Amino acid sequence: MEHKLPCLLGCNTKELEQIAIELGEPAYRGRQIARWIYRKQVDSLDAMSDLPAAFRARLAAHYVLGWPQVVHREVAADGTIKYLLRLEDGQSVESVYLPYPDRVSACLSTQVGCPAGCRFCATAQGGLARNLTAGEIVGQYLVMQRESPRRISHVVYMGMGEPLWNYEATVKSLRLLGGEVGLSMRNLTVSTVGVVPGILALAKEDLPITLALSLHAPDDALRARLIPTARKWKLDEILAACAEYARITKRNLTFEYLLIGGVNDSPEQARALAALLERWKLPGNVNLIPFNYVETPEGFRRPTREAIARFREALVAAGRVTTQRMTRGDAINAACGQLRRRMALSDNKTLRVVSSVPRAMLSSLPEPT
Ligand code: SAH
């Protein structure tokens, strides 16, 4: 079997300095490489024009850059671009580029597939193929930034996968986006299904990011129907971890609430949700996400406009700041997984997708905050 060379993408400046030293160069060569990768997004060692040719050749003998390859892009009328990216081993993930008038945001995946098994999410149906590396997570950002006329200033970890089940790579990628790419940590949002040990660990990382919790139900029984992992951690444990997170980081969380017609969209449920967050003294905003249609055995459907409005009013009346996601990129199936799946069906040879049914979130995307 062919020996796989390690990737430079994913290494921080310190690690790149170490690599330079090991290859007989001064440490500052590592800093040069870091600039080429994270600030200029060059996709070949040869483009690193201030490195001596001999050093570039030595680098090439021991390392690859490790860029994800753009397999497919789809552009919507609103400017949203959906990317299908192929990784070194032939696996693929989806990433989304989201231009708003005041900023550009990127939505990144953290795993190929997902182990969470959420009933309303298409990615879950295929299970987990593997974790992404920190380089593969940041690589999604870099690929999109390379093509973008505008600076991508915001990143949401709301693509395929559960970031806190790929904890080390997720944290490293956050540090790379902050430290190497130079984004403001405050503009980075990690969304979790509620992995308690991950939330508690993240609280201690000293990263001023935003944590978003996918809540979706005001009580354990209903939540367990929607999110199988809810059986492992009860809402009280999850919210206690969130309160601890808020206490340590002094940052408010965001609560995501997926609205499914006739399932979790009643005003009573809105009031129960407000009371639950109140009980845990968690002041964060609630972000309502109308269900983006995915075929499910339960026959889940999108709530009516009226139901969404009533739910929202009940929350607001209970004193909760509430936002609603705008739907973007509908025409291009911005729902992650739809694109990947379609491509896999039409182009088996180049894609080699392992899990057959990936995700379908993200036709609903976060509003600018
Ligand atoms: N695993 C993480 C992050 C990825 S999912 C998490 O659960 O938060 C990002 C968001 O998209 C979550 O809030 C998830 O519940 C939501 N989502 C998944 N499927 C969806 C669908 N069909 N329609 C709308 N939102 C969906």
XYZ file of N, CA and C in Angstrom, residues 92-268:
531
model
N -16.264 12.465 1.332
C -16.639 13.830 0.974
C -17.501 14.464 2.049
N -17.406 15.780 2.123
C -18.244 16.543 3.059
C -18.809 17.766 2.335
N -19.819 18.352 2.943
C -20.416 19.560 2.388
C -20.099 20.756 3.269
N -19.950 21.892 2.630
C -19.697 23.144 3.324
C -20.517 24.203 2.609
N -20.887 25.245 3.317
C -21.732 26.273 2.706
C -21.143 27.662 2.914
N -21.181 28.439 1.837
C -20.708 29.828 1.822
C -21.939 30.723 1.850
N -21.997 31.630 2.821
C -23.221 32.407 3.052
C -22.960 33.904 3.074
N -23.140 34.562 1.943
C -22.929 36.007 1.942
C -24.163 36.759 2.445
N -23.958 37.678 3.368
C -25.005 38.583 3.842
C -24.543 39.997 3.504
N -25.461 40.952 3.565
C -25.031 42.322 3.232
C -23.865 42.790 4.110
N -23.903 42.437 5.380
C -22.907 42.995 6.302
C -21.745 42.066 6.609
N -21.792 40.837 6.103
C -20.721 39.910 6.420
C -20.866 38.634 5.600
N -19.812 37.823 5.634
C -19.895 36.512 4.989
C -19.629 35.451 6.041
N -20.420 34.414 6.005
C -20.318 33.341 6.980
C -20.045 32.016 6.264
N -19.377 31.104 6.950
C -19.142 29.774 6.380
C -19.680 28.733 7.342
N -20.311 27.721 6.794
C -20.816 26.618 7.612
C -19.950 25.384 7.345
N -19.353 24.842 8.394
C -18.392 23.753 8.235
C -18.870 22.441 8.835
N -18.412 21.342 8.255
C -18.667 20.010 8.788
C -17.517 19.591 9.705
N -17.827 18.740 10.679
C -16.773 18.250 11.576
C -16.590 16.731 11.494
N -17.545 16.051 10.857
C -17.432 14.603 10.696
C -17.978 14.215 9.320
N -17.546 13.049 8.846
C -18.188 12.482 7.662
C -19.333 11.642 8.205
N -20.558 12.105 7.991
C -21.705 11.465 8.627
C -21.850 11.971 10.051
N -22.624 11.259 10.854
C -22.848 11.689 12.238
C -23.398 10.529 13.044
N -22.950 10.374 14.286
C -23.446 9.270 15.103
C -24.694 9.620 15.922
N -25.159 10.873 15.864
C -26.201 11.304 16.809
C -27.567 10.684 16.553
N -27.857 10.376 15.305
C -29.105 9.681 15.003
C -30.375 10.509 15.132
N -30.275 11.837 15.069
C -31.476 12.679 15.178
C -32.499 12.260 14.122
N -33.744 12.078 14.539
C -34.776 11.512 13.657
C -35.125 12.411 12.477
N -34.892 13.708 12.634
C -35.292 14.688 11.607
C -34.161 15.018 10.652
N -32.995 14.395 10.845
C -31.800 14.790 10.104
C -31.339 13.661 9.193
N -31.131 13.961 7.926
C -30.774 12.920 6.960
C -29.356 12.393 7.158
N -28.455 13.228 7.634
C -27.081 12.749 7.848
C -27.073 11.593 8.821
N -27.873 11.731 9.849
C -27.893 10.753 10.920
C -28.220 9.361 10.404
N -29.044 9.309 9.359
C -29.498 8.017 8.864
C -28.359 7.156 8.316
N -27.290 7.798 7.882
C -26.173 7.029 7.343
C -25.134 6.666 8.390
N -25.273 7.181 9.591
C -24.291 6.905 10.632
C -22.992 7.659 10.409
N -22.009 7.317 11.209
C -20.717 8.002 11.144
C -19.733 7.203 10.308
N -19.073 7.880 9.346
C -17.993 7.215 8.606
C -16.667 7.464 9.330
N -16.368 8.730 9.584
C -15.174 9.023 10.378
C -15.156 10.484 10.828
N -14.265 10.785 11.753
C -14.031 12.159 12.170
C -13.213 12.885 11.116
N -13.375 14.196 11.054
C -12.465 15.002 10.240
C -11.272 15.395 11.103
N -10.143 15.664 10.446
C -8.991 16.208 11.159
C -9.175 17.732 11.267
N -8.374 18.343 12.131
C -8.435 19.808 12.253
C -8.144 20.454 10.894
N -7.200 19.881 10.163
C -6.850 20.413 8.847
C -8.015 20.320 7.872
N -8.767 19.242 7.961
C -9.914 19.083 7.059
C -11.043 20.042 7.418
N -11.141 20.377 8.690
C -12.179 21.335 9.103
C -11.795 22.734 8.616
N -10.575 23.154 8.942
C -10.120 24.478 8.512
C -10.003 24.536 6.987
N -9.641 23.423 6.375
C -9.501 23.366 4.923
C -10.781 23.777 4.206
N -11.932 23.437 4.791
C -13.207 23.836 4.185
C -13.297 25.356 4.123
N -12.918 25.985 5.231
C -12.918 27.462 5.264
C -11.969 28.011 4.205
N -10.764 27.465 4.161
C -9.735 28.013 3.273
C -10.119 27.875 1.799
N -10.720 26.748 1.466
C -11.147 26.538 0.073
C -12.166 27.599 -0.327
N -13.101 27.889 0.582
C -14.136 28.881 0.261
C -13.557 30.290 0.268
N -12.661 30.566 1.203
C -12.057 31.901 1.259
C -11.227 32.173 0.008
N -10.541 31.133 -0.467
C -9.699 31.295 -1.651
C -10.506 31.796 -2.841
N -11.765 31.363 -2.904
C -12.594 31.738 -4.050
C -13.451 32.967 -3.783
N -13.397 33.463 -2.566
C -14.338 34.522 -2.194
C -13.749 35.911 -2.392
N -14.504 36.780 -3.046
C -14.032 38.161 -3.184
C -14.114 38.895 -1.852
N -14.935 38.404 -0.952
C -15.084 39.043 0.363
C -14.488 38.162 1.438
N -14.058 38.783 2.512
C -13.498 38.065 3.643
C -14.602 37.279 4.367
N -14.370 36.006 4.596
C -15.328 35.231 5.398
C -14.975 35.485 6.864
N -15.844 36.226 7.544
C -15.518 36.674 8.900
C -16.149 35.806 9.983
N -17.185 35.061 9.612
C -17.925 34.267 10.592
C -17.925 32.781 10.199
N -17.885 31.926 11.207
C -17.929 30.485 10.939
C -18.910 29.828 11.899
N -19.782 28.989 11.354
C -20.662 28.185 12.207
C -20.349 26.706 11.992
N -20.204 25.969 13.086
C -19.972 24.524 12.999
C -21.337 23.850 13.025
N -22.009 23.941 11.881
C -23.368 23.401 11.787
C -23.541 22.543 10.547
N -22.443 22.059 10.019
C -22.532 21.169 8.869
C -22.730 19.738 9.350
N -22.174 18.807 8.592
C -22.319 17.407 8.972
C -21.546 17.119 10.254
N -22.134 16.312 11.124
C -21.394 15.818 12.281
C -21.652 16.543 13.571
N -21.161 15.957 14.652
C -21.306 16.524 15.992
C -19.904 16.972 16.461
N -19.696 18.288 16.502
C -18.355 18.806 16.826
C -17.787 18.258 18.141
N -18.641 18.116 19.137
C -18.106 17.715 20.448
C -17.869 16.200 20.557
N -18.233 15.471 19.525
C -17.800 14.071 19.444
C -16.536 13.948 18.609
N -16.064 15.067 18.160
C -14.751 15.111 17.499
C -14.010 16.263 18.170
N -13.883 16.121 19.465
C -13.510 17.246 20.317
C -12.141 17.841 20.004
N -11.116 16.978 19.979
C -9.747 17.492 19.813
C -9.598 18.249 18.501
N -10.087 17.648 17.433
C -9.944 18.286 16.117
C -10.757 19.572 16.052
N -11.931 19.556 16.674
C -12.766 20.763 16.672
C -12.054 21.902 17.394
N -11.533 21.616 18.576
C -10.857 22.672 19.344
C -9.616 23.161 18.605
N -8.885 22.221 18.037
C -7.689 22.658 17.300
C -8.085 23.530 16.110
N -9.149 23.153 15.436
C -9.568 23.940 14.264
C -10.028 25.338 14.677
N -10.653 25.440 15.845
C -11.072 26.770 16.341
C -9.839 27.634 16.597
N -8.813 27.011 17.190
C -7.584 27.774 17.455
C -6.887 28.172 16.155
N -6.964 27.297 15.165
C -6.351 27.640 13.874
C -7.106 28.799 13.210
N -8.428 28.766 13.287
C -9.213 29.851 12.674
C -8.957 31.171 13.393
N -8.815 31.100 14.705
C -8.519 32.309 15.465
C -7.072 32.727 15.288
N -6.169 31.830 15.636
C -4.753 32.184 15.689
C -4.071 32.318 14.343
N -4.317 31.382 13.446
C -3.573 31.368 12.173
C -4.303 32.154 11.079
N -5.608 31.916 10.971
C -6.368 32.619 9.933
C -6.636 34.060 10.376
N -6.761 34.244 11.684
C -6.924 35.601 12.206
C -8.366 36.051 12.381
N -9.286 35.092 12.479
C -10.689 35.467 12.716
C -10.897 35.809 14.190
N -11.900 36.624 14.445
C -12.267 36.903 15.827
C -12.985 35.681 16.384
N -12.509 35.190 17.518
C -13.120 34.000 18.132
C -14.611 34.210 18.388
N -14.972 35.470 18.620
C -16.383 35.773 18.896
C -17.269 35.483 17.701
N -16.669 35.404 16.550
C -17.446 35.137 15.341
C -17.526 33.644 15.015
N -17.036 32.806 15.923
C -17.077 31.358 15.688
C -18.163 30.742 16.567
N -19.044 29.964 15.965
C -20.135 29.328 16.716
C -20.067 27.814 16.567
N -20.037 27.123 17.700
C -20.071 25.659 17.682
C -21.455 25.208 18.130
N -22.079 24.384 17.327
C -23.415 23.879 17.649
C -23.311 22.429 18.099
N -23.940 22.122 19.242
C -23.859 20.750 19.750
C -25.237 20.191 20.067
N -25.333 18.879 19.952
C -26.570 18.176 20.268
C -26.715 18.052 21.799
N -25.620 18.372 22.523
C -25.677 18.332 23.985
C -24.778 17.267 24.590
N -23.534 17.228 24.129
C -22.566 16.256 24.639
C -21.956 16.820 25.931
N -22.479 16.349 27.063
C -22.146 16.967 28.352
C -20.641 17.056 28.644
N -19.893 15.966 28.527
C -18.453 16.084 28.833
C -17.759 17.089 27.912
N -18.208 17.150 26.665
C -17.631 18.086 25.697
C -17.914 19.534 26.086
N -19.130 19.801 26.537
C -19.504 21.165 26.941
C -18.636 21.594 28.131
N -18.482 20.681 29.084
C -17.705 21.013 30.285
C -16.229 21.205 29.956
N -15.722 20.386 29.035
C -14.314 20.523 28.644
C -14.101 21.830 27.884
N -15.028 22.129 26.991
C -14.913 23.340 26.168
C -14.906 24.597 27.042
N -15.653 24.528 28.135
C -15.716 25.682 29.048
C -14.330 26.057 29.558
N -13.455 25.068 29.638
C -12.133 25.303 30.236
C -11.059 25.629 29.207
N -11.431 25.709 27.942
C -10.431 25.941 26.889
C -10.045 27.406 26.741
N -10.797 28.273 27.396
C -10.529 29.701 27.271
C -10.630 30.179 25.817
N -11.705 29.776 25.171
C -11.977 30.198 23.794
C -13.243 31.051 23.813
N -13.164 32.330 23.523
C -14.362 33.182 23.585
C -15.295 33.013 22.392
N -15.622 31.762 22.080
C -16.526 31.461 20.968
C -17.973 31.477 21.463
N -18.924 31.236 20.560
C -20.322 31.085 20.960
C -20.685 29.607 20.901
N -21.309 29.138 21.978
C -21.777 27.761 21.986
C -23.279 27.772 21.748
N -23.730 26.946 20.819
C -25.160 26.839 20.531
C -25.613 25.429 20.893
N -26.714 25.335 21.625
C -27.239 24.024 21.998
C -28.476 23.712 21.175
N -28.467 22.540 20.542
C -29.656 22.081 19.807
C -30.626 21.473 20.805
N -31.623 22.255 21.189
C -32.526 21.860 22.263
C -33.722 21.077 21.702
N -34.503 21.727 20.864
C -35.570 21.099 20.078
C -36.779 20.564 20.843
N -36.710 20.480 22.173
C -37.861 20.012 22.939
C -37.738 20.530 24.373
N -38.876 20.788 25.028
C -38.810 21.313 26.393
C -38.792 20.221 27.467
N -38.942 18.966 27.076
C -38.920 17.901 28.092
C -38.195 16.664 27.549
N -37.763 15.816 28.477
C -36.938 14.664 28.097
C -37.661 13.649 27.225
N -38.936 13.435 27.509
C -39.653 12.403 26.756
C -39.714 12.761 25.266
N -40.094 14.006 24.995
C -40.174 14.426 23.598
C -38.786 14.501 22.966
N -37.831 15.008 23.723
C -36.481 15.147 23.172
C -35.908 13.776 22.805
N -36.204 12.775 23.630
C -35.708 11.418 23.353
C -36.311 10.861 22.068
N -37.524 11.306 21.755
C -38.135 10.867 20.494
C -37.431 11.465 19.292
N -36.937 12.683 19.469
C -36.302 13.393 18.348
C -34.809 13.108 18.256
N -34.182 13.025 19.432
C -32.722 12.886 19.503
C -32.391 11.692 20.387
N -32.024 10.582 19.790
C -31.755 9.370 20.581
C -30.702 9.575 21.669
N -29.718 10.439 21.416
C -28.685 10.647 22.443
C -29.260 11.291 23.689
N -30.487 11.834 23.568
C -31.115 12.437 24.750
C -31.302 11.383 25.831
N -31.282 10.119 25.408
C -31.418 9.057 26.409
C -30.172 8.959 27.277
N -29.064 9.387 26.753
C -27.807 9.313 27.509
C -27.695 10.474 28.500
N -28.039 11.685 28.040
C -27.968 12.853 28.918
C -29.328 13.503 29.011
N -29.831 13.634 30.226
C -31.116 14.290 30.449
C -30.951 15.793 30.273
N -32.060 16.439 29.980
C -32.037 17.892 29.806
C -31.416 18.597 31.005
N -31.741 18.115 32.203
C -31.184 18.768 33.396
C -29.659 18.683 33.422
N -29.123 17.557 32.992
C -27.649 17.433 32.962
C -27.062 18.356 31.904
N -27.728 18.403 30.767
C -27.220 19.230 29.668
C -27.274 20.710 30.041
N -28.410 21.112 30.617
C -28.552 22.536 30.957
C -27.667 22.911 32.143
N -27.431 21.961 33.038
C -26.482 22.229 34.129
C -25.092 22.469 33.533
N -24.747 21.668 32.528
C -23.443 21.847 31.865
C -23.395 23.200 31.149
N -24.516 23.595 30.555
C -24.577 24.900 29.875
C -24.423 26.035 30.888
N -25.069 25.882 32.047
C -24.971 26.920 33.073
C -23.524 27.033 33.556
N -22.887 25.887 33.678
C -21.489 25.870 34.086
C -20.616 26.525 32.999
N -20.950 26.233 31.773
C -20.228 26.832 30.647
C -20.364 28.358 30.687
N -21.585 28.815 30.924
C -21.842 30.264 30.965
C -21.103 30.898 32.154
N -21.081 30.180 33.274
C -20.423 30.716 34.473
C -18.914 30.873 34.233
N -18.300 29.840 33.665
C -16.848 29.860 33.475
C -16.452 30.835 32.364
N -17.183 30.811 31.261
C -16.762 31.613 30.102
C -17.348 33.029 30.126
N -18.343 33.235 30.970
C -19.060 34.527 31.016
C -19.669 34.870 29.668
N -20.012 33.845 28.919
C -20.661 34.088 27.625
C -22.040 33.433 27.595
N -22.988 34.133 26.976
C -24.322 33.553 26.799
C -24.289 32.489 25.724
N -25.124 31.492 25.917
C -25.247 30.485 24.865
C -26.399 30.871 23.938
N -26.497 30.180 22.824
C -27.668 30.295 21.955
C -28.386 28.952 22.015
N -29.708 28.992 22.007
C -30.478 27.749 22.021
C -31.212 27.599 20.701
N -30.919 26.502 20.037
C -31.584 26.252 18.763
C -32.808 25.377 19.016
N -33.894 25.752 18.370
C -35.123 24.984 18.536
C -35.712 24.719 17.164
N -35.601 23.461 16.759
C -36.136 23.018 15.478
C -37.635 22.849 15.635
N -38.418 23.505 14.779
C -39.877 23.422 14.884
C -40.433 22.416 13.893
N -41.094 21.399 14.425
C -41.717 20.376 13.578
C -43.225 20.462 13.779
N -43.946 20.521 12.669
C -45.397 20.718 12.722
C -46.099 19.677 13.576
N -46.874 20.136 14.572
C -47.688 19.244 15.392
C -46.894 18.391 16.364
N -45.600 18.579 16.416
C -44.772 17.758 17.310
C -44.248 18.577 18.492
N -43.638 19.709 18.183
C -43.027 20.504 19.268
C -43.280 21.994 19.079
N -44.395 22.324 18.377
C -44.587 23.729 17.986
C -45.783 24.407 18.654
N -46.251 23.866 19.783
C -47.409 24.498 20.428
C -46.979 25.621 21.373
N -47.863 26.596 21.630
C -47.542 27.674 22.569
C -47.238 27.139 23.977
N -47.904 26.037 24.371
C -47.614 25.451 25.688
C -46.156 25.004 25.730
